[in-house]
Coordinates of C-alpha atoms and ligand atoms in Angstrom, one line a residue:
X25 CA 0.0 0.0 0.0
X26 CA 1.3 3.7 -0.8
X27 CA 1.1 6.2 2.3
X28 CA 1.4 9.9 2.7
X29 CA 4.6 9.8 4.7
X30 CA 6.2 13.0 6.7
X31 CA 9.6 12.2 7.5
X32 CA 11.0 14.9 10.2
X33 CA 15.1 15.5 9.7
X34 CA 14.9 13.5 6.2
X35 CA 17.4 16.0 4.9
X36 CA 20.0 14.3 7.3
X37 CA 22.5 11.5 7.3
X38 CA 19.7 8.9 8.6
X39 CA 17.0 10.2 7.4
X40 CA 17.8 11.2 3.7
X41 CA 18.7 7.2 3.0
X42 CA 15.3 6.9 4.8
X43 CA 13.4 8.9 2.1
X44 CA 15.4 7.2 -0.6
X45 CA 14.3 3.8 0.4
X46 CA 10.7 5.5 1.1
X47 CA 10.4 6.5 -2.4
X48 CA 11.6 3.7 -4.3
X49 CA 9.1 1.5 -2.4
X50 CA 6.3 4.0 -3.9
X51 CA 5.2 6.2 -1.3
X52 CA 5.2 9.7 -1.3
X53 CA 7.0 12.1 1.2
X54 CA 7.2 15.0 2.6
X55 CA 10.3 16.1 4.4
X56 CA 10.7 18.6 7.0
X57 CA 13.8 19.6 8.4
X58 CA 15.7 22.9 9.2
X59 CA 18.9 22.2 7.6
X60 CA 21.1 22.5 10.9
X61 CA 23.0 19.5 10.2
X62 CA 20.8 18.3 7.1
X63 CA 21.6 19.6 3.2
X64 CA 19.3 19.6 0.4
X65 CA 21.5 18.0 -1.8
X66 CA 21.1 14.7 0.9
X67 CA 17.4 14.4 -1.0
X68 CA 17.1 13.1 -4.4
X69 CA 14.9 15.0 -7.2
X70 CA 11.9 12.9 -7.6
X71 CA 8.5 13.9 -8.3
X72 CA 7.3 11.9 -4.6
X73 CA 9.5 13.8 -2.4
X74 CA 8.9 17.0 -1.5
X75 CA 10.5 19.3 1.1
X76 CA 9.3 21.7 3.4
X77 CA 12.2 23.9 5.6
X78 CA 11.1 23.9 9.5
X79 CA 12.0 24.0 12.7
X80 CA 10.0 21.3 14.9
X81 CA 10.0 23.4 17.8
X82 CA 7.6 25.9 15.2
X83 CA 4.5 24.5 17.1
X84 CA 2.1 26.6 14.6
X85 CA 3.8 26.0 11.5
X86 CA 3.8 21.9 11.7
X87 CA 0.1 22.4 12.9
X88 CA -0.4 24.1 9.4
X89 CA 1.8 20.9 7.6
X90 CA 0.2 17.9 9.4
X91 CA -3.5 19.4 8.9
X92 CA -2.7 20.0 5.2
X93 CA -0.6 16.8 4.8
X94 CA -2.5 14.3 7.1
X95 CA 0.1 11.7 6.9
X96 CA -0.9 7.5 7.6
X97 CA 2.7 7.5 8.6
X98 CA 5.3 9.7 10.5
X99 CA 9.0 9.0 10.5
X100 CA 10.8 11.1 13.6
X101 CA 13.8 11.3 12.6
X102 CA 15.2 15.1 13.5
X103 CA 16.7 15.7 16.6
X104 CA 20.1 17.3 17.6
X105 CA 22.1 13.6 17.5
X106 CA 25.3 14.4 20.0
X107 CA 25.4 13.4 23.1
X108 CA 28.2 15.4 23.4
X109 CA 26.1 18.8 22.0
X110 CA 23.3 17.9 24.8
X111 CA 25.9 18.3 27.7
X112 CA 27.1 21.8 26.5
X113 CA 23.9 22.9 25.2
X114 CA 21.2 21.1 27.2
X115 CA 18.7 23.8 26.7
X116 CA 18.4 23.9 23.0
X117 CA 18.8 20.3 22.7
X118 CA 16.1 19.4 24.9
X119 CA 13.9 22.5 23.1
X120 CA 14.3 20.0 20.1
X121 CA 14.7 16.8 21.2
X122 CA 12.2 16.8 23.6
X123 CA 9.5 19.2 22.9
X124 CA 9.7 18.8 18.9
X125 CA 9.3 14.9 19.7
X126 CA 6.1 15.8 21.6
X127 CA 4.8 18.4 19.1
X128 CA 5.1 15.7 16.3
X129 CA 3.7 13.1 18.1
X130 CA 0.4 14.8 19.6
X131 CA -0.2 16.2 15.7
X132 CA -0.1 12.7 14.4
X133 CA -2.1 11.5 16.9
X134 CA -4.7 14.8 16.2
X135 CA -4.5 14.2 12.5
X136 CA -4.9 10.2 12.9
X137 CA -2.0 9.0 11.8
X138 CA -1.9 5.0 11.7
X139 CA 1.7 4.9 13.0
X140 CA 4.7 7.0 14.3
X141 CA 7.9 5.4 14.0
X142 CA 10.7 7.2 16.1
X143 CA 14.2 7.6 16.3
X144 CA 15.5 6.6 19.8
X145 CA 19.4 5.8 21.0
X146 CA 21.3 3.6 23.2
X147 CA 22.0 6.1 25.0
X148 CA 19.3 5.6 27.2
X149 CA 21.0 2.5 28.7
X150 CA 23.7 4.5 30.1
X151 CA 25.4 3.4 33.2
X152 CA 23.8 0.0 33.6
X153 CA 26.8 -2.5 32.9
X154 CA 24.8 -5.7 31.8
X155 CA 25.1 -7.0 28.0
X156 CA 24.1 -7.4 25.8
X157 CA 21.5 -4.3 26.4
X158 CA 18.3 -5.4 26.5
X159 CA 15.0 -3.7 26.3
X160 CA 13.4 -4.6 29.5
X161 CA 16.2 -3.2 30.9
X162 CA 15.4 0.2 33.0
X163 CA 17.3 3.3 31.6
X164 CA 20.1 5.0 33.4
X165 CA 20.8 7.5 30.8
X166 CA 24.5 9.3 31.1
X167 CA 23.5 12.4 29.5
X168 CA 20.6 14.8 28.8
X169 CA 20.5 13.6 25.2
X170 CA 19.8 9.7 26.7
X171 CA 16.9 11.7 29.0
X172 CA 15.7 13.3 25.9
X173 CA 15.5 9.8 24.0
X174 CA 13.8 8.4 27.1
X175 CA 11.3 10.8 27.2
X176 CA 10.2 10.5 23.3
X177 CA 9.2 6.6 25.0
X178 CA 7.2 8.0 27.6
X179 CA 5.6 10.3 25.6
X180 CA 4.7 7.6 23.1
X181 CA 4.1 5.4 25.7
X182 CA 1.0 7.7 26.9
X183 CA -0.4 8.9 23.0
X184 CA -0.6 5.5 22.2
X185 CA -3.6 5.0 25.2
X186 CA -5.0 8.1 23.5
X187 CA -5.7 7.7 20.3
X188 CA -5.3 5.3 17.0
X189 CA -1.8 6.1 16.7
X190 CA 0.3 3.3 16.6
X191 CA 4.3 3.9 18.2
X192 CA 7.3 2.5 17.4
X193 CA 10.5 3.5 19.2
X194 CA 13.6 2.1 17.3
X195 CA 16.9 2.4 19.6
X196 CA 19.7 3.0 17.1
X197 CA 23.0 1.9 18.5
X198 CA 25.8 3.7 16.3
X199 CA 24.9 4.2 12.7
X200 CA 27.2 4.6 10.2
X201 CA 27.4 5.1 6.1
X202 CA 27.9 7.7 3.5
X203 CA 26.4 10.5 3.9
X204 CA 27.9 11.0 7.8
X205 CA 28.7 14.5 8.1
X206 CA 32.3 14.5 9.5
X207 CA 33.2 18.1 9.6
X208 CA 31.7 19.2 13.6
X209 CA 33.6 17.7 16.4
X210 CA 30.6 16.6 17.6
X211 CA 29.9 14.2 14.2
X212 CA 30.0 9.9 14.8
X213 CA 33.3 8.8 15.3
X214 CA 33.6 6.7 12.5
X215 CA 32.9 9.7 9.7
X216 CA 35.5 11.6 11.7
X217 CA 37.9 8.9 11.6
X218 CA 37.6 8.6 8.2
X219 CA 37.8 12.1 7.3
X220 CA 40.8 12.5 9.1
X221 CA 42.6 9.5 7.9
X222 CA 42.3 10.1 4.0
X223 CA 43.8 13.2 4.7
X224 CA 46.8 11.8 6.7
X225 CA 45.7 13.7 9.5
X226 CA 46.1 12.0 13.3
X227 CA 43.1 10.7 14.7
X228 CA 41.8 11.6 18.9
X229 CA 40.8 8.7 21.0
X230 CA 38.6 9.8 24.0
X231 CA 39.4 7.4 26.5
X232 CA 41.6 4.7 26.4
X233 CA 40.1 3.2 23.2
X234 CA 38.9 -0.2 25.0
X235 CA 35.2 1.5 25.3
X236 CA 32.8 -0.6 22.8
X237 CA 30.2 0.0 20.2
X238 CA 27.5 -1.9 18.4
X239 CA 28.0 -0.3 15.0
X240 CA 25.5 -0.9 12.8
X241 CA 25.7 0.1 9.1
X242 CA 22.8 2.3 7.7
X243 CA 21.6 -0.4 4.8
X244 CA 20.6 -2.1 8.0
X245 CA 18.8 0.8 10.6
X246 CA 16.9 1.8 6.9
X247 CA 15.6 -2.0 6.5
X248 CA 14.9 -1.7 10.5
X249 CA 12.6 1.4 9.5
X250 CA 11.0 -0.4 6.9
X251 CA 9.6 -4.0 8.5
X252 CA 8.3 -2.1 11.0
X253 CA 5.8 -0.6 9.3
X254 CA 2.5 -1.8 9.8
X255 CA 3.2 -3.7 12.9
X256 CA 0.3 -4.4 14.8
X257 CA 0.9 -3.4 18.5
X258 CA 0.0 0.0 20.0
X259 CA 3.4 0.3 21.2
X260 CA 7.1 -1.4 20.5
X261 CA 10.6 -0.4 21.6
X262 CA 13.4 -2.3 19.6
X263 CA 16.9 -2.0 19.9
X264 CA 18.5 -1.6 16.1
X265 CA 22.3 -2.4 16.0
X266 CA 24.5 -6.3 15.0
X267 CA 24.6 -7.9 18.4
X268 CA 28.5 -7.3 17.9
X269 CA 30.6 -5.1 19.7
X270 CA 34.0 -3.4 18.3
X271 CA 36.9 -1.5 20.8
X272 CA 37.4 2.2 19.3
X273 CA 40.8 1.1 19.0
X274 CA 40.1 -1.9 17.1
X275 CA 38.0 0.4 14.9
X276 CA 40.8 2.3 14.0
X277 CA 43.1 -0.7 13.5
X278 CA 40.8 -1.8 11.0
X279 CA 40.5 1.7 8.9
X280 CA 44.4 1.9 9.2
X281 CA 44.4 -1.6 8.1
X282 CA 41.7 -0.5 4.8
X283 CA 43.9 2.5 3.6
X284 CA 47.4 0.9 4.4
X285 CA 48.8 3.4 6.5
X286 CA 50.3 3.9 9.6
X287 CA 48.4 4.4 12.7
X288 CA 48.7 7.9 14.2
X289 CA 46.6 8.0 17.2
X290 CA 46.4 10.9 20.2
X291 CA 45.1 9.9 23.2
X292 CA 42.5 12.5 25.1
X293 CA 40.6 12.1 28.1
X294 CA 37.7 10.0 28.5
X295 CA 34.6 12.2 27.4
X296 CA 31.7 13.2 30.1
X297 CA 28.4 11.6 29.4
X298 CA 30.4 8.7 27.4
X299 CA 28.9 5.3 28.2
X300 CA 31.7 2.7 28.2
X301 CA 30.2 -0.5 26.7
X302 CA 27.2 -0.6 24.3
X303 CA 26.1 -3.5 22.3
X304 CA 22.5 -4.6 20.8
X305 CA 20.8 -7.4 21.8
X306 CA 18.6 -7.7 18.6
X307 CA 16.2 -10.8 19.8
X308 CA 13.1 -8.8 20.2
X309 CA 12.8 -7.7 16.3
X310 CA 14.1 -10.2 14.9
X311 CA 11.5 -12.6 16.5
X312 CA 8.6 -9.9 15.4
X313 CA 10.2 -9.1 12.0
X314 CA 11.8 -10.5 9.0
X315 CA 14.7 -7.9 10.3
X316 CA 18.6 -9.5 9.9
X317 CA 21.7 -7.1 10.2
X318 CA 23.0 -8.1 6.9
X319 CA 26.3 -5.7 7.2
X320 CA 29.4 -7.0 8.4
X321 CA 31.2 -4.0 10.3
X322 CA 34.4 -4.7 7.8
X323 CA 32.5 -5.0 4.6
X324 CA 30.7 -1.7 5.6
X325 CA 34.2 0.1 6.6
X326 CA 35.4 -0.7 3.0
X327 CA 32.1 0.4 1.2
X328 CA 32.2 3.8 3.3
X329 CA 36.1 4.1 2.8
X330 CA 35.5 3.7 -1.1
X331 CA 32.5 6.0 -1.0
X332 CA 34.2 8.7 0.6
X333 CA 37.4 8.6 -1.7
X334 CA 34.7 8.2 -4.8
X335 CA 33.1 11.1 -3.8
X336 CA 36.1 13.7 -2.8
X337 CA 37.4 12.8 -6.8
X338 CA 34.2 14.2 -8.2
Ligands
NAD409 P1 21.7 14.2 11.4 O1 22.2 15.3 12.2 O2 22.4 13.8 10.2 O3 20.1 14.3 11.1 C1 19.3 15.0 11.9 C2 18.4 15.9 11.0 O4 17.5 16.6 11.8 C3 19.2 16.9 10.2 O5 18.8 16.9 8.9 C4 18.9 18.2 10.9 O6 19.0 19.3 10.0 C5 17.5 17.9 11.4 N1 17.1 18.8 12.5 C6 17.8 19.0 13.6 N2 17.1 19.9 14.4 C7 16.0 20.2 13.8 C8 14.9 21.0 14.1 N3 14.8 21.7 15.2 N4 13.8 21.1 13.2 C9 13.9 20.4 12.0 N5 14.9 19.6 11.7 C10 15.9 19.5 12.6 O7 21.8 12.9 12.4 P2 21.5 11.4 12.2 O8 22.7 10.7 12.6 O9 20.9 11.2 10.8 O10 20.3 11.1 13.3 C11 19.0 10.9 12.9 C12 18.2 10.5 14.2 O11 18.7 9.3 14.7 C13 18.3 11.5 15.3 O12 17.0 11.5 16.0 C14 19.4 10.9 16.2 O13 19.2 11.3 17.6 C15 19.1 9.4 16.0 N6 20.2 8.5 16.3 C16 21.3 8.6 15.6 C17 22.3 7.7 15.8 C18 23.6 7.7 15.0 O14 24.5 6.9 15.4 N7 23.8 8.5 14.0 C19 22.2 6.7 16.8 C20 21.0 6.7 17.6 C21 20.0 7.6 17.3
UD1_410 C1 26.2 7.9 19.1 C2 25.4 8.9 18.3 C3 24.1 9.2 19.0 C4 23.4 7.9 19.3 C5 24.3 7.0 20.1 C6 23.7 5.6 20.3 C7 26.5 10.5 16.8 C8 27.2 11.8 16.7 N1 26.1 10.1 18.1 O1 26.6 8.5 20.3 O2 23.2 10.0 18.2 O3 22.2 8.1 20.0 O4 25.5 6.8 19.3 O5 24.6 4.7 20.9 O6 26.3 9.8 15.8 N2 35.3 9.2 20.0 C9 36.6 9.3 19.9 N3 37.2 10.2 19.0 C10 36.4 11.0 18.2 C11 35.0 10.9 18.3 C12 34.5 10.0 19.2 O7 37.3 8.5 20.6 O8 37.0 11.8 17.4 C13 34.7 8.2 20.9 C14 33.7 8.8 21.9 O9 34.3 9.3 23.0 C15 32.8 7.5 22.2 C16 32.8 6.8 20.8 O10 33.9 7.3 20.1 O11 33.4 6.7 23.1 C17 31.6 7.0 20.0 O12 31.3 8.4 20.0 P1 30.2 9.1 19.0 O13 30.4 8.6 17.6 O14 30.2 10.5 19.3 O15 28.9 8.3 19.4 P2 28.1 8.1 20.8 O16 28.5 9.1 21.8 O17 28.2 6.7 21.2

């Protein structure tokens, strides 16, 4: 079936492969985002997408969109992604975070949408040391960001008593792909590392570089997006990552490794907010979906390696 599908942030790094994989499956879309992190050139030209600029916390103006729009389907996707960004900016971040969540959530719910499916993090797990991370676990969040996250559940939590809306909270553990911005200190480590190394620059570990992540490649959070849809439950929280865990260290062993050149690494201090262990346990969608993390971490390195250099020749 073909919705009418708003897709908040599409203009970003997660998003924007959202919208592609949106419109190829036939739907039409409408994408709102502010372009603080997002570009236009992110979106494709094609006669389904359209694009609206906004700022989520613009109460009155997504009123206007959703009552002229009235989407079956609403992918929350914008947000200000850094944990690192929440801790020095906690007001604006939550602004966004928090209070756009709830704005596009109540108008999907006002306008009927059949289902909201939302971007939440890890980082809600925080301090709690057991995993793999399951989702029955009870957040500890590190960081306002992880609060902000938590709260987006909550509040999905109560709108789905309320109305038709059905709510799907996916908990991304650490993305990555082309179209990573690298170029604010506050961008996913991998784009950074990246970045840094095809231009023979050194490369800053926070920490001692033992601290894990789940990274999960974006051909795999967009096919988490997509099964999904339609789900039948008022509410579901899935954690989106592999189920395998890489050292940052290791990480850079293996970009090193790709390129063939020779490790140049500072050490800084550990950052504040950073949770030290993070991996997926991926159980719950894959027993409720066809969903299977097809991307091997070093098979997606060497694709995004190759991407980058592809693209930096044009
Ligand atoms: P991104 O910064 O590339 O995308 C966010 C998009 O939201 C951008 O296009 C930005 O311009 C837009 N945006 C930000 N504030 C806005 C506002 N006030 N109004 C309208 N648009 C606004 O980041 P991303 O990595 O693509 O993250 C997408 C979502 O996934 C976010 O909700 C993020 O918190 C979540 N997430 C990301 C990761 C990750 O590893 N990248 C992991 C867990 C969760
Ligand atoms: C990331 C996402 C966040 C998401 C969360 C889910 C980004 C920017 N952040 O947060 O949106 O909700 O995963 O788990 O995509 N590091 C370095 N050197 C650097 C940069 C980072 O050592 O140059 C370290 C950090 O200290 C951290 C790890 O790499 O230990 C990952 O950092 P980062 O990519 O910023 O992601 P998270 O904080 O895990």
């Amino acid at each position: 079936m073909s919705h009418n599908i708003i897709v908040t942030g599409g203009a970003g790094f997660i998003g924007s492969h959202l919208v592609c994989a949106l419109l190829s499956a036939g739907h039409r879309v409408v994408v709102l985002d502010d372009l603080s992190t997002g570009k236009l050139t992110n979106l494709p030209v094609h006669p389904n997408c359209h694009f609206i600029e906004v700022d989520i916390v613009d109460e009155l103006a997504l009123a206007r969109i959703f009552e002229s729009e009235r989407p079956s389907l609403v992918y929350h996707e914008a947000a200000i992604a850094s944990v690192q960004k929440s801790i020095h900016d906690p007001v604006r971040t939550s602004s966004v975070n928090d209070y756009g969540a709830k704005h596009i959530f109540e108008l999907a719910v006002h306008v009927g949408s059949e289902q909201v499916i939302f971007a939440s993090s890890a980082a809600v797990y925080g301090e709690d040391e057991r995993l793999p991370k399951l989702e029955t676990f009870e957040p500890t969040p590190l960081s306002p960001y992880g609060v902000q996250k938590w709260q987006n559940e909550i509040d999905a939590v109560r709108l789905a008593k309320k109305g038709r809306t059905r709510f799907t909270a996916l908990r991304y553990f650490n993305v990555y792909g082309p179209k990573q911005d690298p170029q604010s200190e506050y961008s996913g480590v991998i784009s950074i590392f990246v970045d840094r190394i095809l231009q023979n620059k050194p490369i800053t570990i926070f920490g001692n570089g033992e601290q894990t992540r789940d990274f999960v490649n974006i051909a795999d959070v967009v096919q988490a997006n997509m099964v999904v849809q339609e789900l039948p439950s008022n509410v579901d929280i899935f954690n989106v990552g592999t189920a395998k865990k890489t050292s940052l260290i290791d990480l850079a062993k293996h970009l090193y490794s790709i390129e063939n050149r020779i490790e140049n690494i500072v050490f800084q201090p550990k950052r504040e907010g950073d949770i030290r262990h993070s991996v997926a346990d991926i159980g719950l969608l894959m027993s409720k979906t066809v969903y299977f993390p097809n991307v091997h971490i070093l098979q997606g390195l060497q694709t995004l390696v190759s991407a980058v250099k592809s693209q930096r020749n044009r």
